[in-house]
Coordinates of C-alpha atoms and ligand atoms in Angstrom, one line a residue:
M1 CA -72.5 -65.5 27.4
G2 CA -71.5 -68.1 24.9
E3 CA -68.3 -68.9 23.1
G4 CA -67.1 -66.8 20.1
G5 CA -68.9 -64.2 18.0
P6 CA -72.6 -64.3 17.2
F7 CA -72.0 -65.7 13.7
R8 CA -70.0 -68.6 14.8
R9 CA -72.5 -69.3 17.6
L10 CA -75.3 -69.3 15.0
L11 CA -73.3 -71.6 12.7
N12 CA -72.8 -73.9 15.6
Y13 CA -76.4 -73.9 16.4
M14 CA -77.2 -74.7 12.7
K15 CA -74.8 -77.6 12.6
P16 CA -77.5 -80.3 12.1
H17 CA -78.5 -78.5 8.9
R18 CA -75.0 -78.4 7.5
R19 CA -76.0 -80.4 4.5
T20 CA -78.9 -78.1 3.6
V21 CA -76.7 -75.1 4.1
R22 CA -74.1 -76.5 1.8
L23 CA -76.6 -77.4 -0.9
A24 CA -78.3 -74.0 -0.7
A25 CA -74.9 -72.3 -0.9
F26 CA -74.0 -74.4 -3.9
C27 CA -77.2 -73.4 -5.7
S28 CA -76.6 -69.7 -4.8
V29 CA -73.1 -69.8 -6.2
F30 CA -74.2 -71.6 -9.4
N31 CA -77.1 -69.4 -10.0
K32 CA -74.7 -66.4 -9.9
F33 CA -72.3 -68.3 -12.1
W34 CA -74.8 -68.7 -14.9
D35 CA -76.2 -65.2 -14.2
L36 CA -72.8 -63.8 -15.0
A37 CA -72.7 -65.5 -18.4
P38 CA -74.8 -63.1 -20.5
P39 CA -72.0 -60.5 -20.7
L40 CA -69.8 -63.3 -22.1
L41 CA -72.5 -64.2 -24.6
I42 CA -72.8 -60.5 -25.6
G43 CA -69.0 -60.5 -26.1
L44 CA -69.2 -63.6 -28.2
A45 CA -72.0 -62.1 -30.3
V46 CA -70.1 -58.9 -30.9
D47 CA -67.1 -61.1 -31.8
V48 CA -69.2 -63.0 -34.3
V49 CA -70.6 -60.0 -36.2
V50 CA -67.3 -58.1 -36.1
L51 CA -64.8 -60.8 -37.0
R52 CA -67.1 -63.3 -38.7
E53 CA -64.9 -66.2 -40.0
E54 CA -62.1 -65.2 -37.6
S55 CA -64.2 -65.1 -34.4
T56 CA -63.4 -67.0 -31.3
L57 CA -66.2 -69.5 -32.1
A58 CA -64.8 -70.0 -35.6
N59 CA -61.5 -71.0 -33.9
V60 CA -63.5 -73.8 -32.1
G61 CA -64.6 -75.2 -35.4
L62 CA -67.9 -73.3 -36.3
V63 CA -66.8 -71.4 -39.3
D64 CA -70.1 -70.2 -40.7
P65 CA -71.2 -67.0 -38.8
W66 CA -74.9 -68.2 -39.0
H67 CA -74.0 -71.5 -37.4
Q68 CA -72.1 -69.4 -34.8
L69 CA -75.2 -67.4 -34.1
V70 CA -77.4 -70.5 -33.8
A71 CA -74.9 -72.1 -31.4
L72 CA -74.9 -68.9 -29.4
S73 CA -78.7 -68.9 -29.2
V74 CA -78.8 -72.5 -28.0
L75 CA -76.1 -71.7 -25.4
T76 CA -78.2 -68.7 -24.3
F77 CA -81.3 -70.9 -23.8
L78 CA -79.2 -73.4 -21.9
I79 CA -77.6 -70.9 -19.6
W80 CA -80.8 -69.1 -18.8
G81 CA -82.5 -72.3 -18.1
L82 CA -79.8 -73.4 -15.7
E83 CA -79.8 -70.0 -14.1
S84 CA -83.6 -70.2 -13.5
L85 CA -83.3 -73.7 -12.2
F86 CA -80.7 -72.8 -9.6
E87 CA -82.6 -69.7 -8.7
Y88 CA -85.6 -71.8 -7.9
F89 CA -83.6 -74.3 -5.9
Y90 CA -81.7 -71.7 -3.8
G91 CA -84.9 -69.9 -3.2
V92 CA -86.7 -72.9 -1.9
L93 CA -83.7 -74.2 0.1
W94 CA -82.8 -70.9 1.9
R95 CA -86.3 -69.9 2.6
N96 CA -87.3 -73.3 4.0
L97 CA -84.1 -73.4 6.0
A98 CA -85.0 -70.0 7.4
Q99 CA -88.4 -71.4 8.4
T100 CA -86.9 -74.5 9.9
V101 CA -84.2 -72.7 11.9
Q102 CA -86.6 -70.1 13.3
H103 CA -89.1 -72.8 14.2
E104 CA -86.4 -74.9 16.0
L105 CA -84.8 -71.9 17.6
R106 CA -88.1 -70.7 19.0
L107 CA -89.0 -74.2 20.4
D108 CA -85.5 -74.6 21.9
T109 CA -85.6 -71.2 23.4
F110 CA -89.0 -71.6 24.8
D111 CA -88.1 -75.0 26.2
H112 CA -85.1 -73.5 27.8
V113 CA -87.1 -70.6 29.2
Q114 CA -89.6 -73.0 30.7
Q115 CA -86.8 -74.8 32.6
Q116 CA -85.6 -71.7 34.2
G117 CA -86.0 -71.1 37.9
M118 CA -88.3 -68.4 39.3
T119 CA -85.3 -66.2 40.1
W120 CA -84.5 -66.1 36.4
F121 CA -87.9 -64.8 35.7
D122 CA -87.8 -62.4 38.6
E123 CA -84.7 -60.8 37.0
R124 CA -86.4 -60.3 33.6
Q125 CA -89.4 -58.7 32.1
K126 CA -92.0 -60.9 30.3
G127 CA -92.3 -58.4 27.4
D128 CA -88.5 -58.6 26.8
I129 CA -88.6 -62.4 26.7
L130 CA -91.5 -62.2 24.4
A131 CA -89.6 -59.8 22.1
I132 CA -86.8 -62.3 22.0
L133 CA -89.1 -65.2 21.2
N134 CA -90.9 -63.3 18.5
D135 CA -89.0 -60.3 17.0
D136 CA -85.5 -61.4 17.4
I137 CA -86.1 -64.8 16.0
N138 CA -87.9 -63.2 13.1
Q139 CA -84.9 -61.0 12.4
L140 CA -82.8 -64.1 12.0
E141 CA -85.3 -65.6 9.7
R142 CA -85.1 -62.5 7.5
F143 CA -81.4 -62.8 7.2
L144 CA -81.3 -66.5 6.4
D145 CA -84.1 -65.9 3.9
K146 CA -82.2 -63.3 1.8
G147 CA -78.9 -62.2 3.4
A148 CA -76.9 -65.4 3.3
N149 CA -77.7 -65.8 -0.4
D150 CA -76.7 -62.1 -1.1
L151 CA -73.4 -62.5 0.7
L152 CA -72.6 -65.7 -1.3
Q153 CA -73.6 -64.2 -4.6
V154 CA -71.6 -61.0 -4.1
S155 CA -68.5 -63.1 -3.3
T156 CA -69.1 -65.3 -6.4
T157 CA -69.5 -62.2 -8.5
V158 CA -66.2 -60.7 -7.3
I159 CA -64.3 -64.0 -7.9
V160 CA -65.8 -64.8 -11.3
V161 CA -65.6 -61.2 -12.7
G162 CA -62.1 -60.9 -11.4
A163 CA -61.1 -64.2 -13.1
V164 CA -62.7 -63.1 -16.4
F165 CA -60.9 -59.7 -16.2
L166 CA -57.6 -61.4 -15.5
L167 CA -58.1 -63.7 -18.6
I168 CA -58.9 -60.8 -20.9
S169 CA -56.4 -58.3 -19.7
W170 CA -54.4 -58.3 -16.4
Q171 CA -53.8 -54.6 -16.7
V172 CA -57.5 -53.7 -16.8
A173 CA -58.2 -56.3 -14.1
L174 CA -55.7 -54.6 -11.8
F175 CA -57.6 -51.3 -12.1
A176 CA -61.0 -52.9 -11.9
V177 CA -60.3 -54.8 -8.7
L178 CA -58.3 -52.0 -7.2
P179 CA -61.2 -50.7 -5.2
I180 CA -62.2 -54.1 -3.9
P181 CA -59.8 -54.4 -1.0
L182 CA -60.8 -50.9 0.0
I183 CA -64.4 -51.9 -0.1
V184 CA -63.9 -55.1 1.9
W185 CA -61.8 -53.3 4.5
G186 CA -64.4 -50.5 4.7
S187 CA -67.2 -53.1 5.0
F188 CA -65.7 -54.8 7.9
R189 CA -65.0 -51.6 9.7
Y190 CA -68.5 -50.4 8.9
Q191 CA -70.2 -53.5 10.1
R192 CA -68.2 -53.6 13.3
S193 CA -69.3 -50.1 14.2
L194 CA -72.9 -51.0 13.2
E195 CA -72.9 -54.0 15.6
P196 CA -73.2 -52.0 18.9
R197 CA -75.8 -49.8 17.3
Y198 CA -78.1 -52.7 16.4
A199 CA -77.5 -54.2 19.8
K200 CA -78.9 -51.0 21.2
V201 CA -81.8 -51.1 18.8
R202 CA -82.8 -54.6 19.9
Q203 CA -82.4 -53.7 23.6
A204 CA -84.7 -50.7 23.1
A205 CA -87.2 -52.9 21.3
G206 CA -87.2 -55.3 24.2
Q207 CA -87.7 -52.5 26.8
M208 CA -90.5 -51.0 24.8
N209 CA -92.2 -54.4 24.5
A210 CA -91.9 -55.0 28.2
L211 CA -93.7 -51.7 28.9
L212 CA -96.4 -52.4 26.4
E213 CA -96.9 -55.8 27.9
N214 CA -97.1 -54.3 31.4
D215 CA -99.6 -51.7 30.3
L216 CA -101.8 -54.1 28.4
S217 CA -102.1 -56.6 31.2
G218 CA -102.6 -53.8 33.8
M219 CA -105.1 -51.8 31.6
S220 CA -107.8 -51.7 34.3
T221 CA -105.3 -50.3 36.8
V222 CA -104.1 -47.8 34.2
Q223 CA -107.7 -46.7 33.4
S224 CA -108.9 -46.6 37.0
F225 CA -106.0 -44.2 37.9
T226 CA -106.8 -42.3 34.7
A227 CA -103.1 -42.7 33.9
E228 CA -103.5 -43.1 30.2
A229 CA -101.7 -39.9 29.3
N230 CA -98.9 -40.9 31.7
E231 CA -98.5 -44.3 30.1
L232 CA -98.7 -42.8 26.6
R233 CA -95.8 -40.6 27.6
R234 CA -93.8 -43.5 29.0
V235 CA -94.4 -45.5 25.8
E236 CA -93.5 -42.4 23.8
V237 CA -90.2 -42.1 25.7
L238 CA -89.2 -45.7 25.0
S239 CA -90.5 -45.7 21.4
D240 CA -88.5 -42.6 20.9
A241 CA -85.4 -44.3 22.3
Y242 CA -86.1 -47.1 19.8
R243 CA -86.4 -44.6 17.0
E244 CA -83.2 -42.8 18.1
A245 CA -81.3 -46.1 18.3
N246 CA -82.4 -46.9 14.8
R247 CA -81.5 -43.5 13.6
E248 CA -78.0 -43.9 14.8
A249 CA -77.8 -47.1 12.9
I250 CA -79.4 -45.6 9.8
R251 CA -77.0 -42.7 9.8
L252 CA -74.1 -45.1 9.4
S253 CA -75.9 -47.6 7.3
A254 CA -77.2 -45.1 4.7
A255 CA -73.7 -43.7 4.1
F256 CA -72.3 -47.0 3.1
T257 CA -73.9 -47.5 -0.4
P258 CA -72.9 -44.1 -1.8
L259 CA -69.4 -44.5 -0.5
I260 CA -69.1 -47.9 -2.2
R261 CA -70.5 -46.5 -5.4
M262 CA -67.7 -43.8 -5.4
A263 CA -65.1 -46.5 -4.9
I264 CA -66.5 -48.6 -7.7
L265 CA -66.7 -45.6 -10.0
V266 CA -62.9 -45.5 -10.0
G267 CA -62.8 -49.1 -11.1
F268 CA -65.5 -48.6 -13.7
T269 CA -63.9 -45.5 -15.2
A270 CA -60.5 -47.2 -15.3
T271 CA -61.9 -50.2 -17.2
L272 CA -63.7 -47.8 -19.6
L273 CA -60.6 -45.7 -20.3
L274 CA -57.9 -48.4 -20.2
G275 CA -59.9 -51.0 -22.1
G276 CA -61.0 -48.4 -24.6
W277 CA -57.4 -47.4 -25.1
F278 CA -56.2 -50.9 -25.6
T279 CA -59.0 -51.6 -28.1
L280 CA -58.2 -48.4 -30.1
E281 CA -54.6 -49.5 -30.1
G282 CA -55.8 -52.9 -31.4
T283 CA -54.3 -54.9 -28.6
M284 CA -57.8 -55.9 -27.3
A285 CA -60.7 -57.3 -29.3
V286 CA -63.9 -55.3 -29.5
G287 CA -65.8 -58.4 -28.1
A288 CA -63.4 -58.6 -25.1
Y289 CA -63.9 -54.8 -24.5
S290 CA -67.7 -55.2 -24.5
V291 CA -67.4 -58.1 -22.0
L292 CA -65.3 -55.9 -19.7
V293 CA -67.7 -52.9 -19.8
F294 CA -70.7 -55.1 -19.2
M295 CA -68.9 -57.1 -16.5
T296 CA -68.0 -54.0 -14.5
Q297 CA -71.7 -53.2 -14.5
R298 CA -72.3 -56.6 -13.0
L299 CA -69.7 -56.0 -10.4
L300 CA -71.1 -52.6 -9.6
W301 CA -74.7 -53.6 -8.9
P302 CA -74.3 -56.2 -6.2
L303 CA -71.6 -54.4 -4.4
T304 CA -73.9 -51.4 -3.8
R305 CA -76.3 -53.9 -2.3
L306 CA -73.6 -55.0 0.1
G307 CA -74.6 -52.2 2.4
E308 CA -78.2 -53.5 2.6
T309 CA -76.9 -57.0 3.1
F310 CA -74.5 -56.1 5.9
D311 CA -77.3 -54.2 7.5
L312 CA -79.5 -57.3 7.5
Y313 CA -76.5 -59.3 8.8
Q314 CA -75.8 -57.0 11.6
R315 CA -79.5 -56.8 12.7
A316 CA -79.6 -60.6 12.6
M317 CA -76.4 -60.9 14.7
A318 CA -77.7 -58.4 17.3
S319 CA -80.8 -60.5 17.5
S320 CA -79.1 -63.9 17.5
T321 CA -76.9 -62.7 20.3
R322 CA -80.0 -62.1 22.4
V323 CA -81.6 -65.4 21.5
L324 CA -78.4 -67.4 22.0
D325 CA -77.7 -65.7 25.3
V326 CA -81.1 -66.9 26.5
L327 CA -80.2 -70.4 25.2
A328 CA -76.8 -70.2 26.9
S329 CA -78.1 -69.0 30.3
P330 CA -77.4 -71.8 32.6
I331 CA -80.3 -73.7 34.2
E332 CA -79.4 -73.1 37.8
L333 CA -81.8 -75.5 39.2
Q334 CA -80.0 -78.8 39.6
Q335 CA -82.1 -81.8 40.1
G336 CA -81.4 -85.3 41.4
E337 CA -82.6 -88.7 40.4
Y338 CA -84.6 -89.6 43.5
S339 CA -88.2 -90.6 42.8
P340 CA -89.9 -92.3 45.7
D341 CA -93.1 -94.3 45.0
L342 CA -96.5 -92.9 45.8
E343 CA -97.0 -94.8 49.0
T344 CA -93.7 -93.5 50.4
R345 CA -94.6 -89.9 49.4
K346 CA -98.0 -90.3 51.1
T347 CA -96.6 -91.6 54.3
S348 CA -93.7 -89.3 54.9
S349 CA -93.6 -86.0 56.6
I350 CA -92.1 -82.9 55.0
A351 CA -89.5 -81.0 57.1
L352 CA -87.7 -77.8 56.9
E353 CA -84.4 -78.4 58.6
D354 CA -82.3 -75.5 60.0
L355 CA -83.3 -73.6 56.9
S356 CA -82.1 -70.0 56.2
F357 CA -83.5 -68.1 53.3
G358 CA -83.7 -64.5 51.9
Y359 CA -84.4 -63.0 48.6
P360 CA -81.5 -61.4 46.7
D361 CA -80.7 -57.9 48.1
R362 CA -83.2 -58.3 50.9
E363 CA -83.0 -59.0 54.6
P364 CA -83.0 -62.7 55.4
L365 CA -86.5 -64.0 55.7
F366 CA -85.9 -67.2 57.6
N367 CA -83.0 -67.8 60.0
H368 CA -82.4 -71.4 61.0
L369 CA -86.0 -72.3 60.7
S370 CA -87.1 -75.8 61.5
L371 CA -90.6 -77.0 60.9
T372 CA -92.3 -80.3 60.2
F373 CA -95.5 -80.9 58.3
E374 CA -96.8 -84.1 59.6
H375 CA -98.0 -86.6 56.8
G376 CA -101.7 -87.1 56.5
K377 CA -102.3 -84.1 58.8
T378 CA -103.6 -80.6 58.0
T379 CA -101.3 -77.8 59.1
G380 CA -102.6 -74.3 59.2
V381 CA -100.1 -71.5 58.7
V382 CA -101.0 -68.0 59.7
G383 CA -99.0 -64.8 60.1
S384 CA -99.0 -61.2 59.1
T385 CA -98.5 -60.0 55.6
G386 CA -95.0 -60.4 54.4
A387 CA -94.2 -62.9 57.1
G388 CA -93.0 -65.4 54.5
K389 CA -95.9 -67.8 54.1
T390 CA -95.9 -67.8 50.4
S391 CA -92.1 -67.9 50.4
L392 CA -92.4 -71.1 52.4
V393 CA -94.5 -72.6 49.6
R394 CA -92.0 -71.5 47.0
L395 CA -89.2 -73.3 48.9
L396 CA -91.3 -76.5 49.0
L397 CA -91.8 -76.4 45.2
R398 CA -88.2 -75.3 44.6
F399 CA -89.2 -72.0 43.1
A400 CA -86.7 -70.6 45.5
E401 CA -83.6 -72.2 47.0
P402 CA -82.6 -71.9 50.6
Q403 CA -79.1 -70.4 51.3
Q404 CA -78.7 -72.9 54.1
G405 CA -80.4 -76.0 55.4
H406 CA -82.8 -78.2 53.5
V407 CA -86.4 -79.1 52.9
T408 CA -86.6 -82.9 53.3
W409 CA -89.3 -85.3 52.2
C410 CA -89.2 -89.1 52.3
D411 CA -85.9 -88.5 54.3
Q412 CA -84.2 -87.0 51.3
P413 CA -83.4 -83.3 50.7
I414 CA -85.7 -82.3 47.9
E415 CA -82.6 -81.2 45.8
T416 CA -81.9 -84.9 45.3
W417 CA -85.4 -85.4 44.0
K418 CA -86.3 -85.5 40.3
L419 CA -88.0 -82.2 39.8
H420 CA -90.9 -83.8 38.0
S421 CA -91.5 -86.2 40.9
L422 CA -91.4 -83.4 43.4
R423 CA -93.7 -81.1 41.6
S424 CA -96.1 -83.7 40.5
S425 CA -96.4 -84.6 44.2
I426 CA -97.7 -81.2 45.1
A427 CA -101.1 -79.7 44.3
L428 CA -101.0 -76.0 44.8
V429 CA -103.7 -73.5 44.9
D430 CA -101.6 -70.4 44.4
Q431 CA -102.3 -67.0 46.1
H432 CA -102.4 -65.5 42.6
I433 CA -104.5 -67.8 40.5
T434 CA -103.7 -68.3 36.9
L435 CA -106.4 -69.7 34.7
F436 CA -105.8 -70.3 31.0
P437 CA -108.0 -68.7 28.3
T438 CA -110.0 -71.8 27.6
T439 CA -113.2 -73.4 29.0
I440 CA -113.8 -74.1 32.7
L441 CA -113.7 -77.8 32.0
E442 CA -110.3 -77.6 30.4
N443 CA -108.9 -75.4 33.1
I444 CA -109.8 -78.0 35.7
R445 CA -108.5 -80.8 33.6
Y446 CA -105.1 -79.0 33.6
G447 CA -104.5 -80.8 36.9
R448 CA -104.6 -84.1 35.1
P449 CA -104.9 -84.0 31.3
A450 CA -106.0 -87.6 31.0
A451 CA -109.0 -87.2 33.3
T452 CA -112.5 -88.0 32.0
D453 CA -115.2 -85.4 32.0
E454 CA -116.9 -87.2 34.9
E455 CA -113.7 -87.0 37.0
V456 CA -113.4 -83.3 36.2
I457 CA -117.0 -82.7 37.3
E458 CA -116.5 -84.8 40.4
A459 CA -113.5 -82.7 41.3
A460 CA -115.5 -79.5 40.7
E461 CA -118.3 -80.8 43.0
I462 CA -115.7 -81.4 45.8
A463 CA -114.4 -77.9 45.3
E464 CA -118.0 -76.5 45.5
A465 CA -117.5 -75.2 41.9
A466 CA -120.2 -77.2 40.2
A467 CA -123.1 -75.1 41.5
F468 CA -121.9 -71.8 40.0
V469 CA -120.9 -73.5 36.8
A470 CA -124.4 -74.9 36.4
N471 CA -125.7 -71.3 36.5
L472 CA -123.5 -70.1 33.7
P473 CA -125.2 -69.9 30.3
S474 CA -122.5 -72.1 28.6
G475 CA -121.9 -74.2 31.7
W476 CA -118.7 -76.2 31.6
E477 CA -117.9 -74.8 28.2
T478 CA -117.8 -71.3 29.5
L479 CA -114.7 -69.5 28.3
V480 CA -112.9 -67.9 31.3
G481 CA -111.0 -65.3 29.3
E482 CA -107.4 -64.3 29.7
G483 CA -106.2 -65.1 33.2
G484 CA -109.7 -66.1 34.0
H485 CA -110.9 -62.5 34.3
R486 CA -114.4 -63.4 33.1
L487 CA -115.0 -65.2 36.3
S488 CA -115.4 -63.6 39.8
G489 CA -112.5 -63.8 42.2
G490 CA -114.3 -66.4 44.3
Q491 CA -115.2 -68.5 41.2
R492 CA -111.7 -68.4 40.0
Q493 CA -110.5 -69.7 43.3
R494 CA -113.0 -72.6 43.2
V495 CA -111.9 -73.5 39.7
A496 CA -108.3 -73.5 41.0
I497 CA -109.2 -75.7 43.9
A498 CA -111.0 -78.1 41.6
R499 CA -107.9 -78.2 39.5
A500 CA -105.8 -79.1 42.5
V501 CA -108.3 -81.7 43.7
L502 CA -108.2 -83.4 40.3
K503 CA -104.4 -83.6 40.5
D504 CA -104.8 -85.8 43.6
A505 CA -101.3 -85.2 44.8
P506 CA -99.8 -86.4 48.2
L507 CA -99.3 -82.9 49.3
L508 CA -102.0 -80.2 49.0
I509 CA -101.1 -76.6 49.6
L510 CA -103.8 -73.9 49.7
D511 CA -102.4 -70.5 49.8
E512 CA -105.1 -68.1 50.9
A513 CA -107.7 -70.3 49.2
T514 CA -110.6 -68.6 51.0
S515 CA -109.5 -65.0 50.8
A516 CA -111.8 -64.1 48.0
V517 CA -115.1 -65.7 49.0
D518 CA -118.1 -64.8 51.2
N519 CA -118.8 -66.4 54.5
E520 CA -121.3 -68.9 53.2
T521 CA -118.9 -70.0 50.4
E522 CA -116.1 -70.1 53.0
A523 CA -118.1 -72.5 55.0
A524 CA -118.7 -74.6 51.9
L525 CA -115.1 -74.5 50.9
Q526 CA -114.1 -75.5 54.4
R527 CA -116.2 -78.6 54.0
S528 CA -114.5 -79.4 50.8
I529 CA -111.1 -78.7 52.2
E530 CA -111.9 -81.2 55.0
R531 CA -113.0 -83.7 52.4
I532 CA -109.9 -83.5 50.3
S533 CA -107.4 -83.1 53.1
R534 CA -108.5 -86.3 54.8
G535 CA -105.6 -88.7 54.9
R536 CA -103.5 -86.3 52.9
T537 CA -100.7 -84.0 53.9
T538 CA -102.2 -80.5 53.7
I539 CA -100.9 -77.0 54.3
V540 CA -103.5 -74.3 54.5
I541 CA -102.3 -70.7 54.6
A542 CA -104.9 -68.3 55.6
H543 CA -105.5 -64.9 57.0
R544 CA -109.0 -65.8 58.0
L545 CA -108.5 -67.9 61.1
S546 CA -111.8 -69.6 60.8
T547 CA -110.4 -71.4 57.7
V548 CA -107.7 -73.1 59.8
R549 CA -109.7 -73.5 62.9
N550 CA -110.2 -77.2 62.4
A551 CA -106.6 -77.9 61.4
D552 CA -104.7 -80.6 63.2
R553 CA -102.1 -78.0 64.1
I554 CA -101.7 -74.3 63.5
V555 CA -98.3 -72.6 63.1
V556 CA -98.0 -68.9 63.7
L557 CA -95.1 -67.5 61.5
E558 CA -93.7 -64.1 62.4
E559 CA -90.4 -62.5 61.6
G560 CA -89.2 -65.8 60.0
E561 CA -89.8 -67.8 63.2
V562 CA -92.5 -70.1 64.5
M563 CA -93.9 -68.1 67.3
E564 CA -96.8 -70.3 68.3
D565 CA -97.6 -73.9 67.5
G566 CA -100.6 -76.0 68.5
R567 CA -104.3 -76.7 68.0
H568 CA -106.8 -73.9 67.8
D569 CA -108.1 -74.2 71.4
D570 CA -104.6 -74.4 72.8
L571 CA -103.5 -71.3 71.0
V572 CA -106.6 -69.4 72.0
S573 CA -106.0 -70.2 75.7
L574 CA -102.3 -69.4 75.3
G575 CA -103.3 -65.8 75.0
G576 CA -100.6 -64.8 72.5
I577 CA -100.6 -63.6 69.0
Y578 CA -103.1 -66.1 67.7
A579 CA -105.5 -65.4 70.6
R580 CA -105.3 -61.7 69.9
L581 CA -106.0 -62.2 66.2
W582 CA -108.8 -64.6 66.9
S583 CA -110.6 -62.2 69.2
V584 CA -110.2 -59.4 66.7
Q585 CA -111.7 -61.5 63.9
T586 CA -114.6 -62.9 65.9
G587 CA -115.4 -59.4 67.2
E588 CA -114.7 -60.5 70.8
G589 CA -112.0 -57.9 71.2
R590 CA -111.2 -57.3 74.9
Ligands
DCP601 N1 -90.4 -61.0 48.5 C1 -89.3 -60.7 47.7 N2 -89.2 -61.3 46.4 C2 -90.1 -62.1 46.0 C3 -91.2 -62.4 46.8 C4 -91.3 -61.9 48.1 O1 -88.4 -60.0 48.1 N3 -90.0 -62.6 44.7 C5 -90.5 -60.5 49.9 C6 -91.7 -59.7 50.1 C7 -92.0 -59.9 51.5 C8 -91.3 -61.2 51.9 O2 -90.5 -61.5 50.8 O3 -91.4 -58.9 52.3 C9 -92.3 -62.3 52.2 O4 -93.2 -62.5 51.1 P1 -94.3 -63.6 51.1 O5 -95.0 -63.5 49.8 O6 -93.7 -64.9 51.5 O7 -95.3 -63.1 52.3 P2 -96.6 -63.7 52.8 O8 -97.1 -64.7 51.9 O9 -96.5 -64.1 54.2 O10 -97.6 -62.4 52.8 P3 -99.1 -62.4 52.4 O11 -99.9 -62.8 53.6 O12 -99.4 -60.9 52.1 O13 -99.4 -63.3 51.3
MG602 MG1 -98.7 -64.9 50.6

């Protein structure tokens, strides 16, 4: 949560654009100023034709009524010209400002989101974050586009019209402005009760978006379980909640304009009656009376639009609260300045020291775990599902933080490292591979954007990916589709390995890199793993023990502890967990 109300927070955010805001506000006010002049011109015109040589203009020195009319026409041209000019300027300024602010806000928010730790993402839904980055920021754009100008112009109208009334007749002015405090008071109360309703609307929109995003990305699961009707119902429930939240806002929002109209009616009638009476009595000029009547019209119109404007305002505030809350959410991951050189990183072991870790609201996963990954060596990690192998990787990359103890590398806890140094030192082939919707070539190049095509292809050859790519109709230019779903699981895995090979980092981690491939490919992959792991610190996590068979050392992780630790042959002859698994997998079960 940030400081102060949403409006103040937004203003704070817009501080760098203070000058543009001021200029735009100036243009809005002056446009309204000239826009309010025509009733005065009408008043002057009536004055001319009724009083002729005794009119107001005559008093300024223009005695001839014809001259007066010509002067009035010139004035009219001038005023309309100025009005149009300022209208053009405020339009351009506000609308461009809205575009700039939404652009900057989106970039800032996305930048902030990208810096969040994985726990932050675990607590949120992608669809909701997406709604904030799109919808909510657009709401804000809409308000800046139109709403800010509206608010300024209404205020200008009230002040200018009030001043004119006061000049012409303070008694009529009194009655005409009588409803205004009531309207202002009502507006504030109204918008305050609208605020929570729009907060609910935005929340409902976010929830619906999250469900839609889930459904769309899991469409094959939905269809394979023939759950379409069920999903439709779930969307219906949330969409209905969104509609209901909006209805509650509309109920209040729609009542506002008629209520204001009634309040204004009092002022208008009072002007009509009182002004008319004064004019009949002869204490008020006919011209002045027409100015008053036309002016009350001008007052009435924009005030009825106030409801719409406040509505826009309240929507924008509900949205900006959501956006600014994301921006204000602290980046919990603290990083240090340590950035050892490449040689040091290549020649130092990585150690978990007395490390305890558990996910929020879960049983602890590791209790005082100590484990060293020797530099330049390949360590295999095996263990049953849920034993914490992937979590170990998350700790190394600082996607998760231990509650106690440290991971150290180059004799420094990794918390003291520069995050960029740490993560650029690790090439990870994730258990869940993410490819980006572009070509195979570009997906591999993701590991090192500056790599040449030749280097990319070389990495692919090491990862045994080149052969299958050659058989694709578009070869390296083949588009892999969203998440890489237009490739097979094994092909995806090989592209991911090629990407990691190209990154050429001191620490290579393969999490289940051979889980999705056939035996022949596994053998091929193993060859390539051997090639890339030579002289490099490598961690291979596998269920298939044949993958880690040739590792320098194998660690069996169970219940958060290292149960067995040694080379393949030693572990087999030990006759423990590993030996049992091995005999099951090789079909030599006893
Ligand atoms: N877990 C959790 N929250 C997360 C990730 C995991 O609570 N964000 C839990 C689920 C498991 C445990 O932590 O009970 C360990 O999960 P791992 O992914 O570390 O398990 P493995 O990688 O060892 O399992 P597998 O072999 O299935 O990949
Ligand atoms: Mg795992």
